[in-house]
Amino acid sequence: MRDIAEVMAELKAAPYTEKAVVAPHTGVVQFSDVEEGSEVFGPTGEWQEIPGTHIATITRERNPRNIVTAERGILRKVCRELDGTFVEAGTMLALVRHYLTRQEVISRLLMESLYTFCAPERARYYFAPDVDKKVKILGCRTVSVQEGMELFIVSRMKREAPLCYAGPSGIIYEVCFDQNRNVDAGAPLIVVCPPEQEESVEDVISRVEREWSDGE
Amino acid sequence: MSEFAKRLHQLSERLSYLRDIFPGKHEEELALLQTRLDEAQAAAENASGEESGAGLEALEDLFFFIECKLEDKLTPMDKVRIVRHPQRICLRDILENVYDNYTEIGGQDEHTIDPAMLIARAYITRKRGGQVYHQPVLVIGHEKGHGEEFRNGGSAKPWGNAKAKHYMGVAETEGIPIHAYVFTPGGYPLEEYPGAAQQIARNIYEMAGLTVPIIAVFSEGGSGGAEAVSLADRRLMLSHGYYSVISPEGAAAIEGRLRNGERASAELVERCAENLHLTAEDNLKFGYIDKIIQEPVLGARPYHYEFFRTLRQEVLRATDEVVLRARGFAPLRAAALHRLHDRELNLDEFYVRWDLSRAARQRLVEMRQNKFIKASHSVCKNNRSVAGRLGDAWSEQWWEIYNRLIYDFYHRNRRTIRNLFEELGSEWDMFKMRLLRTWKRQEAQELAAEEELTSLSEWSEDERGWAWVSEKAREDRAVTCPYAARRGCMDMWAFDLYNEFAGVCSSCGHHFPMEYQWVMNNCFDKDSLYEFNTEVESGNPLRFPGFDEKLAAARKKTGLKSACITFEARLEGIQVVVAILAGSFRGGSVGVAEGAKFVAAADRARRKRCPFIVYCHGTAGIRIQEGTHGVIQMPRCTVAVRRYIEAGGLYLVLYDTKSYGGPVASFLGCAFYQFAIRSSSIGFAGPGVIKNTTGIDVPPNHHNCYHALSRGHIQGVWDRRDVRANLCQAIETMGGRNLYYR
């Protein structure tokens, strides 16, 4: 877990990620008519069935294959000097700069500065009775958790078993599950924050929500 | 509201109806009516009651005069608009006005599993000589509900058709006739259980053998949705109705090659409606309906009470005729039939019992089946010589006689004795085994030990080659699996992929589409194929513009005369009859020629008592350019399949690549044994059609064969390389009792 201010400073300095579009295998590259600085898209559609923007076609053994962008962003660079040449696998063909959205920034801040406790299996999860009472009356941020604490009850097909918390000590910053719904294995249950960081986390998150604009 | 205001309001409604039916047409006449109506309304406010009454009568006469004039100018598309208009009569109007009493069963209004499908137990009261007879009937049909949104325009969902099938069974149990009213633009294309195609296929199959009289009345007969309830002994059609393979808009989208929801121009839609020959007169001429019921000028609406009387007389006449014909020939009944043709006869004062004896029920089914088998026979293009046809007819009879002698007489008696000897032999073997058990065991152990010490392991040559190899294998190139990004498949050399791998990705098992010849030549015994009915050729019975050229191009490209190839072959020595729907010929679409070949193949398999295997390499549905000639193949081929299955055969369908539409919703989908080759797609309507009709986007793998397997449409998914072995197993383990090798 890192200090949230430090992570925020990093994000402010470079509020984007850059991803290179590389040749998946050897072959002769033919670029499409995309231009540097133009906007590109990743796969879209309800099932991601519409492929991203077509950047180039690579042909190996008379087998042409389209190379498309994997996420939304601005095309920073197109290696046009490679047009019509034979390239090795992994050769960079273009560079896409993806500007982080507000949600991505918050998620990254929480991921890097706080601890997320995830569901070990698909089941319904409940807080242990005493914790549940406290969460309902006083709110989750009044509950402190520490390693080995019996925090949850796992309910699966009419069988119930206790689940102990494993991770760093802190307060429950956020509850990510609904008690009457099944939670998939690996989905977050709670976000735990060290007590001394609570104020600064809240401050940073509210600032991001207020000031960060999407799609710069 | 005063009587005068009411009449004015009715005229205004009639005018708005005319505007809806003739959008952008006959503007002069409509403007005249509008002016006169406005004048009448203005005059009504100033003039006395008597004066305005006379003026209104003149205006009503003018309306009637112009309506009659427009009636003569009705185009097929105008009729489509009449049928779809919310003011048109719907099934509930018919129930109210044609039947003497009715009770809706299977739900009411929106409180039903599918409000588009209405089921009612109705009765008709008839009097003869002072005695009153209540004759019960089951009414099944689509309900459009004058535009009620929850009715879905009469487009029944799969469970609505399942409900209809259930109550058809009830009618059969109770022995009462069924009156089916077809008011549907088509089936709702949903793949959820039981699946649109699967359910329509089950309905058609059920109706092909239902032992009660069925009368169908068509108003809007939209392809598969209509066929789900209309395989009837008598098919009546309202004069302003339509019966078609596809909506004119759908045909225009196909003809105009429109994509992504682009709209066709009004002229193209109008032209397609004309080319589809979808009107009642056209269908009567083709023989797919038996009679036209004349409607009032510009179509029947709920206030045309005289029309309901006509309709009642016609459905009574049709039911009586069917019942009397099924009872068999008798002089008095023939006289009765003769009287029924007298239009002056009031059928409410005439009584015919509607219950049938067991023999009459069988006769009824047989007559219905014959009627559909013969449909479209006259438009089939068969280039076989007269001598050849005579030879075929003789050969059919010979097989009939030969099989009856061999299998029904000789084998049946021989089997009894052989069974007895087999039983005795088994008992003797058991006795011997018990007696000699100890000695035999010791001997076997000694032999096994000796063999282990003295023999070498056998070297078997692994035969990897296929008898037929695709042309695609000759291409010197690499091929990428479409799932390479997700599953990490390596590129494959076309020679390996289309030759040794049989078009199967060596990494993930994805099946690339292959030509129909692959299964045809690699899955049956070598040199055992004998193709028959090769002279039957796809034609253009409706003279659809530009279709002759398209057919010629398909013939040149594929070397086939139609999309259906029928042949006899052997599988491990067992004789089978096979029909292939080749996707390369006009998308595997089914028309008259394909239907004729299919029916002939089913008949041949029945006569020769062979398994009947259908390999659906791919089908896009019914061929729209053949109109109702194409759509009639759905019940026709299903009847042939039902006859074959009931004779005790094995009917097995194997899907490959993409199979959609009418064939899947009828003669393919009704098979008890349906399998698919991996990576194939099966469904009722393609993703584009689903999007256009329902507005719902479907996921890319919506029609995947594994989905069809999950909902119980098919019974298994096969690897292409195992097709031969699986077919061999199927013909040994599945099917009825009446196969020659059993």
Coordinates of C-alpha atoms in Angstrom, one line a residue, chain B residues 296-604:
Chain B
P296 CA -66.6 -5.8 -47.9
V297 CA -65.1 -3.0 -49.9
L298 CA -61.6 -2.1 -48.7
G299 CA -61.5 -4.9 -46.1
A300 CA -63.6 -6.1 -43.2
R301 CA -63.9 -4.0 -40.1
P302 CA -65.6 -4.7 -36.8
Y303 CA -68.9 -3.1 -37.9
H304 CA -69.3 -5.2 -41.0
Y305 CA -71.8 -7.6 -39.4
E306 CA -72.9 -9.1 -42.7
F307 CA -69.4 -10.2 -43.3
F308 CA -69.3 -12.1 -40.0
R309 CA -72.5 -14.0 -41.2
T310 CA -70.7 -15.0 -44.4
L311 CA -67.6 -16.1 -42.5
R312 CA -69.7 -18.2 -40.2
Q313 CA -71.4 -19.9 -43.1
E314 CA -68.0 -20.5 -44.8
V315 CA -66.4 -22.1 -41.7
L316 CA -69.5 -24.2 -41.1
R317 CA -69.4 -25.3 -44.8
A318 CA -65.8 -26.1 -44.7
T319 CA -66.0 -28.1 -41.4
D320 CA -69.1 -30.1 -42.7
E321 CA -67.3 -30.8 -46.0
V322 CA -64.2 -32.1 -44.3
V323 CA -66.2 -34.3 -41.9
L324 CA -68.4 -35.7 -44.7
R325 CA -65.4 -36.5 -46.9
A326 CA -63.6 -38.2 -44.1
R327 CA -66.6 -40.4 -43.4
G328 CA -66.2 -41.9 -46.9
F329 CA -68.3 -42.2 -49.9
A330 CA -72.1 -42.7 -49.5
P331 CA -74.9 -41.6 -51.7
L332 CA -76.7 -39.6 -49.1
R333 CA -73.6 -37.9 -47.9
A334 CA -72.6 -37.1 -51.5
A335 CA -76.0 -35.5 -51.9
A336 CA -75.4 -33.6 -48.8
L337 CA -72.1 -32.4 -50.1
H338 CA -73.8 -31.3 -53.3
R339 CA -76.3 -29.4 -51.3
L340 CA -73.6 -27.7 -49.4
H341 CA -72.4 -26.1 -52.6
D342 CA -75.7 -24.3 -52.9
R343 CA -74.9 -20.8 -51.7
E344 CA -78.5 -20.2 -50.7
L345 CA -78.4 -23.0 -48.1
N346 CA -78.5 -21.7 -44.6
L347 CA -76.0 -23.9 -42.7
D348 CA -77.4 -22.9 -39.4
E349 CA -80.5 -25.0 -40.3
F350 CA -78.5 -27.9 -41.5
Y351 CA -76.9 -30.4 -39.2
V352 CA -73.8 -32.6 -39.7
R353 CA -72.3 -34.5 -36.7
W354 CA -68.7 -33.5 -36.3
D355 CA -67.4 -36.6 -34.5
L356 CA -65.6 -39.2 -36.5
S357 CA -65.0 -42.9 -36.2
R358 CA -61.5 -44.3 -35.8
A359 CA -61.4 -45.3 -39.5
A360 CA -62.7 -41.9 -40.6
R361 CA -60.0 -40.2 -38.5
Q362 CA -57.3 -42.1 -40.2
R363 CA -58.8 -41.3 -43.6
L364 CA -58.9 -37.6 -42.6
V365 CA -55.2 -37.6 -41.8
E366 CA -54.4 -39.4 -44.9
M367 CA -56.4 -37.0 -47.1
R368 CA -54.7 -34.0 -45.4
Q369 CA -51.3 -35.5 -45.9
N370 CA -52.0 -36.3 -49.5
K371 CA -53.2 -32.7 -50.1
F372 CA -49.9 -31.2 -48.9
I373 CA -47.7 -33.8 -50.5
K374 CA -49.3 -32.9 -53.9
A375 CA -49.0 -29.2 -53.3
S376 CA -46.7 -27.3 -55.8
H377 CA -46.3 -30.5 -57.8
S378 CA -47.4 -28.8 -61.0
V379 CA -44.8 -26.0 -60.8
C380 CA -41.8 -28.3 -60.2
K381 CA -39.4 -28.3 -63.1
N382 CA -38.5 -31.9 -63.8
N383 CA -36.5 -32.6 -67.0
R384 CA -36.8 -36.3 -66.7
S385 CA -38.1 -38.1 -69.8
V386 CA -41.5 -39.7 -69.8
A387 CA -39.9 -43.1 -70.1
G388 CA -37.7 -42.3 -67.1
R389 CA -40.7 -41.3 -65.0
L390 CA -42.6 -44.4 -66.0
G391 CA -39.5 -46.4 -65.0
D392 CA -39.4 -44.6 -61.6
A393 CA -43.1 -45.3 -61.0
W394 CA -42.6 -49.0 -61.9
S395 CA -39.5 -49.2 -59.7
E396 CA -41.4 -47.6 -56.8
Q397 CA -44.2 -50.2 -57.1
W398 CA -41.7 -53.0 -57.4
W399 CA -39.9 -51.9 -54.2
E400 CA -43.2 -51.7 -52.4
I401 CA -44.1 -55.3 -53.4
Y402 CA -40.6 -56.6 -52.8
N403 CA -40.4 -55.1 -49.4
R404 CA -43.8 -56.3 -48.4
L405 CA -42.9 -59.8 -49.5
I406 CA -39.4 -59.9 -48.0
Y407 CA -39.9 -57.9 -44.8
D408 CA -43.6 -58.1 -43.9
F409 CA -44.1 -61.7 -44.8
Y410 CA -40.9 -63.7 -45.1
H411 CA -38.8 -62.0 -42.5
R412 CA -41.6 -61.6 -39.9
N413 CA -42.3 -65.4 -39.8
R414 CA -38.7 -66.3 -40.1
R415 CA -37.8 -64.0 -37.2
T416 CA -40.2 -65.9 -34.9
I417 CA -38.5 -69.2 -35.5
R418 CA -35.1 -67.7 -35.5
N419 CA -35.9 -66.0 -32.2
L420 CA -37.0 -69.3 -30.7
F421 CA -33.7 -71.0 -31.8
E422 CA -31.7 -68.1 -30.5
E423 CA -33.3 -68.3 -27.1
L424 CA -32.7 -72.1 -27.0
G425 CA -29.1 -71.6 -28.2
S426 CA -28.5 -69.1 -25.4
E427 CA -29.8 -71.4 -22.8
W428 CA -27.6 -74.2 -24.1
D429 CA -24.6 -72.0 -24.1
M430 CA -25.2 -71.0 -20.5
F431 CA -25.6 -74.6 -19.6
K432 CA -22.3 -75.5 -21.3
M433 CA -20.5 -72.6 -19.8
R434 CA -21.5 -73.5 -16.3
L435 CA -20.6 -77.1 -16.9
L436 CA -17.1 -76.5 -18.4
R437 CA -16.3 -73.3 -16.4
T438 CA -13.4 -74.5 -14.4
W439 CA -11.6 -76.3 -17.2
K440 CA -12.1 -73.4 -19.7
R441 CA -10.7 -70.8 -17.2
Q442 CA -7.5 -72.8 -16.8
E443 CA -7.1 -73.3 -20.5
A444 CA -7.7 -69.5 -21.2
Q445 CA -5.0 -68.5 -18.7
E446 CA -2.5 -70.9 -20.3
L447 CA -3.3 -69.5 -23.7
A448 CA -3.0 -65.9 -22.6
A449 CA 0.4 -66.5 -21.0
E450 CA 1.7 -68.2 -24.2
E451 CA 0.5 -65.4 -26.4
E452 CA 2.1 -62.8 -24.3
L453 CA 5.4 -64.6 -24.5
T454 CA 5.4 -65.5 -28.2
S455 CA 3.6 -62.7 -30.1
L456 CA 4.8 -59.3 -31.2
S457 CA 2.8 -56.1 -31.0
E458 CA 1.0 -55.3 -34.2
W459 CA 2.0 -52.3 -36.3
S460 CA -1.0 -50.6 -37.8
E461 CA -0.7 -48.1 -40.6
D462 CA -2.3 -44.9 -39.4
E463 CA -4.5 -43.8 -42.3
R464 CA -4.7 -40.1 -42.0
G465 CA -5.7 -39.2 -45.6
W466 CA -9.3 -38.3 -46.7
A467 CA -10.8 -39.6 -49.9
W468 CA -11.9 -36.1 -50.9
V469 CA -9.8 -33.0 -50.2
S470 CA -11.0 -29.4 -50.5
E471 CA -9.7 -27.1 -53.3
K472 CA -8.8 -24.8 -50.5
A473 CA -6.0 -27.1 -49.5
R474 CA -4.2 -26.3 -52.8
E475 CA -3.7 -22.7 -51.8
D476 CA -0.2 -21.9 -50.6
R477 CA -1.0 -19.8 -47.6
A478 CA -1.4 -19.7 -43.8
V479 CA -4.8 -19.5 -42.2
T480 CA -5.5 -17.8 -38.8
C481 CA -8.2 -19.2 -36.5
P482 CA -10.8 -16.6 -35.7
Y483 CA -10.3 -17.4 -32.0
A484 CA -6.5 -16.9 -32.2
A485 CA -6.5 -13.8 -30.1
R486 CA -8.6 -15.4 -27.3
R487 CA -7.3 -18.9 -27.3
G488 CA -3.8 -18.4 -28.6
C489 CA -4.1 -20.6 -31.7
M490 CA -1.1 -20.8 -34.0
D491 CA -1.6 -20.1 -37.7
M492 CA -2.0 -23.2 -39.8
W493 CA -0.9 -24.1 -43.3
A494 CA -3.9 -24.3 -45.6
F495 CA -2.7 -27.7 -46.9
D496 CA -2.7 -29.2 -43.4
L497 CA -5.9 -27.5 -42.3
Y498 CA -8.1 -28.4 -45.2
N499 CA -6.5 -31.8 -45.8
E500 CA -5.4 -33.7 -42.8
F501 CA -7.1 -31.6 -40.1
A502 CA -10.4 -31.8 -42.0
G503 CA -10.9 -28.0 -41.5
V504 CA -10.5 -28.3 -37.7
C505 CA -8.2 -25.9 -35.8
S506 CA -5.5 -28.1 -34.3
S507 CA -5.3 -25.9 -31.2
C508 CA -8.9 -25.0 -30.2
G509 CA -11.0 -27.3 -32.3
H510 CA -12.8 -24.5 -34.1
H511 CA -14.4 -26.0 -37.3
F512 CA -13.8 -23.9 -40.4
P513 CA -16.6 -24.1 -43.0
M514 CA -16.0 -26.9 -45.5
E515 CA -17.7 -27.8 -48.8
Y516 CA -20.7 -30.2 -48.8
Q517 CA -18.6 -32.6 -50.8
W518 CA -16.4 -33.3 -47.8
V519 CA -19.2 -35.1 -45.9
M520 CA -20.6 -36.5 -49.1
N521 CA -17.4 -38.2 -50.2
N522 CA -15.6 -38.9 -46.9
C523 CA -18.4 -40.2 -44.7
F524 CA -20.0 -42.9 -46.8
D525 CA -18.5 -46.2 -48.2
K526 CA -16.3 -45.7 -51.1
D527 CA -18.0 -45.8 -54.6
S528 CA -21.4 -46.5 -52.9
L529 CA -23.1 -43.2 -53.9
Y530 CA -25.9 -43.3 -56.4
E531 CA -27.6 -40.0 -57.0
F532 CA -31.2 -39.9 -58.1
N533 CA -33.7 -37.3 -59.2
T534 CA -30.9 -35.4 -60.9
E535 CA -33.2 -33.9 -63.5
V536 CA -35.2 -31.9 -61.0
E537 CA -34.1 -28.3 -61.4
S538 CA -34.7 -25.0 -59.5
G539 CA -36.9 -22.7 -61.5
N540 CA -38.6 -19.3 -61.3
P541 CA -42.3 -20.2 -60.9
L542 CA -43.2 -16.6 -60.1
R543 CA -41.1 -15.1 -62.9
F544 CA -39.4 -13.0 -60.2
P545 CA -37.4 -10.3 -62.1
G546 CA -33.7 -11.0 -62.3
F547 CA -34.0 -14.4 -60.6
D548 CA -33.4 -16.5 -63.8
E549 CA -30.0 -14.8 -64.1
K550 CA -29.2 -15.5 -60.5
L551 CA -30.1 -19.1 -60.8
A552 CA -28.0 -19.5 -64.0
A553 CA -25.0 -18.0 -62.1
A554 CA -25.6 -20.4 -59.2
R555 CA -25.7 -23.4 -61.6
K556 CA -22.6 -22.3 -63.3
K557 CA -20.7 -21.7 -60.0
T558 CA -21.7 -24.9 -58.3
G559 CA -22.5 -27.3 -61.1
L560 CA -25.7 -28.1 -59.3
K561 CA -29.3 -27.8 -60.6
S562 CA -30.8 -27.2 -57.2
A563 CA -29.7 -26.8 -53.5
C564 CA -30.8 -30.3 -52.7
I565 CA -28.8 -33.4 -53.6
T566 CA -30.4 -36.8 -53.0
F567 CA -28.6 -40.0 -53.2
E568 CA -28.4 -43.6 -51.9
A569 CA -25.2 -44.7 -50.2
R570 CA -23.8 -47.3 -47.9
L571 CA -22.5 -46.9 -44.4
E572 CA -20.5 -49.9 -43.2
G573 CA -22.5 -51.8 -45.8
I574 CA -25.9 -50.5 -44.7
Q575 CA -28.0 -48.9 -47.4
V576 CA -29.1 -45.3 -46.5
V577 CA -30.9 -42.5 -48.3
V578 CA -29.3 -39.1 -48.0
A579 CA -30.5 -35.6 -48.8
I580 CA -28.0 -32.8 -48.7
L581 CA -28.9 -29.1 -48.6
A582 CA -25.9 -27.5 -50.1
G583 CA -25.2 -24.0 -48.8
S584 CA -23.3 -23.0 -51.9
F585 CA -26.3 -23.0 -54.2
R586 CA -28.4 -19.8 -53.4
G587 CA -27.5 -20.1 -49.7
G588 CA -29.1 -23.6 -49.5
S589 CA -32.5 -21.9 -49.7
V590 CA -35.4 -24.3 -50.2
G591 CA -37.9 -23.9 -53.1
V592 CA -40.1 -26.2 -55.1
A593 CA -37.3 -28.3 -56.6
E594 CA -35.6 -28.8 -53.2
G595 CA -39.0 -29.7 -51.6
A596 CA -39.8 -32.1 -54.4
K597 CA -36.4 -33.9 -54.1
F598 CA -36.7 -34.0 -50.4
V599 CA -40.2 -35.5 -50.5
A600 CA -39.1 -38.1 -53.1
A601 CA -36.1 -39.0 -51.0
A602 CA -38.2 -39.5 -47.8
D603 CA -40.6 -41.6 -49.9
R604 CA -37.8 -43.7 -51.3

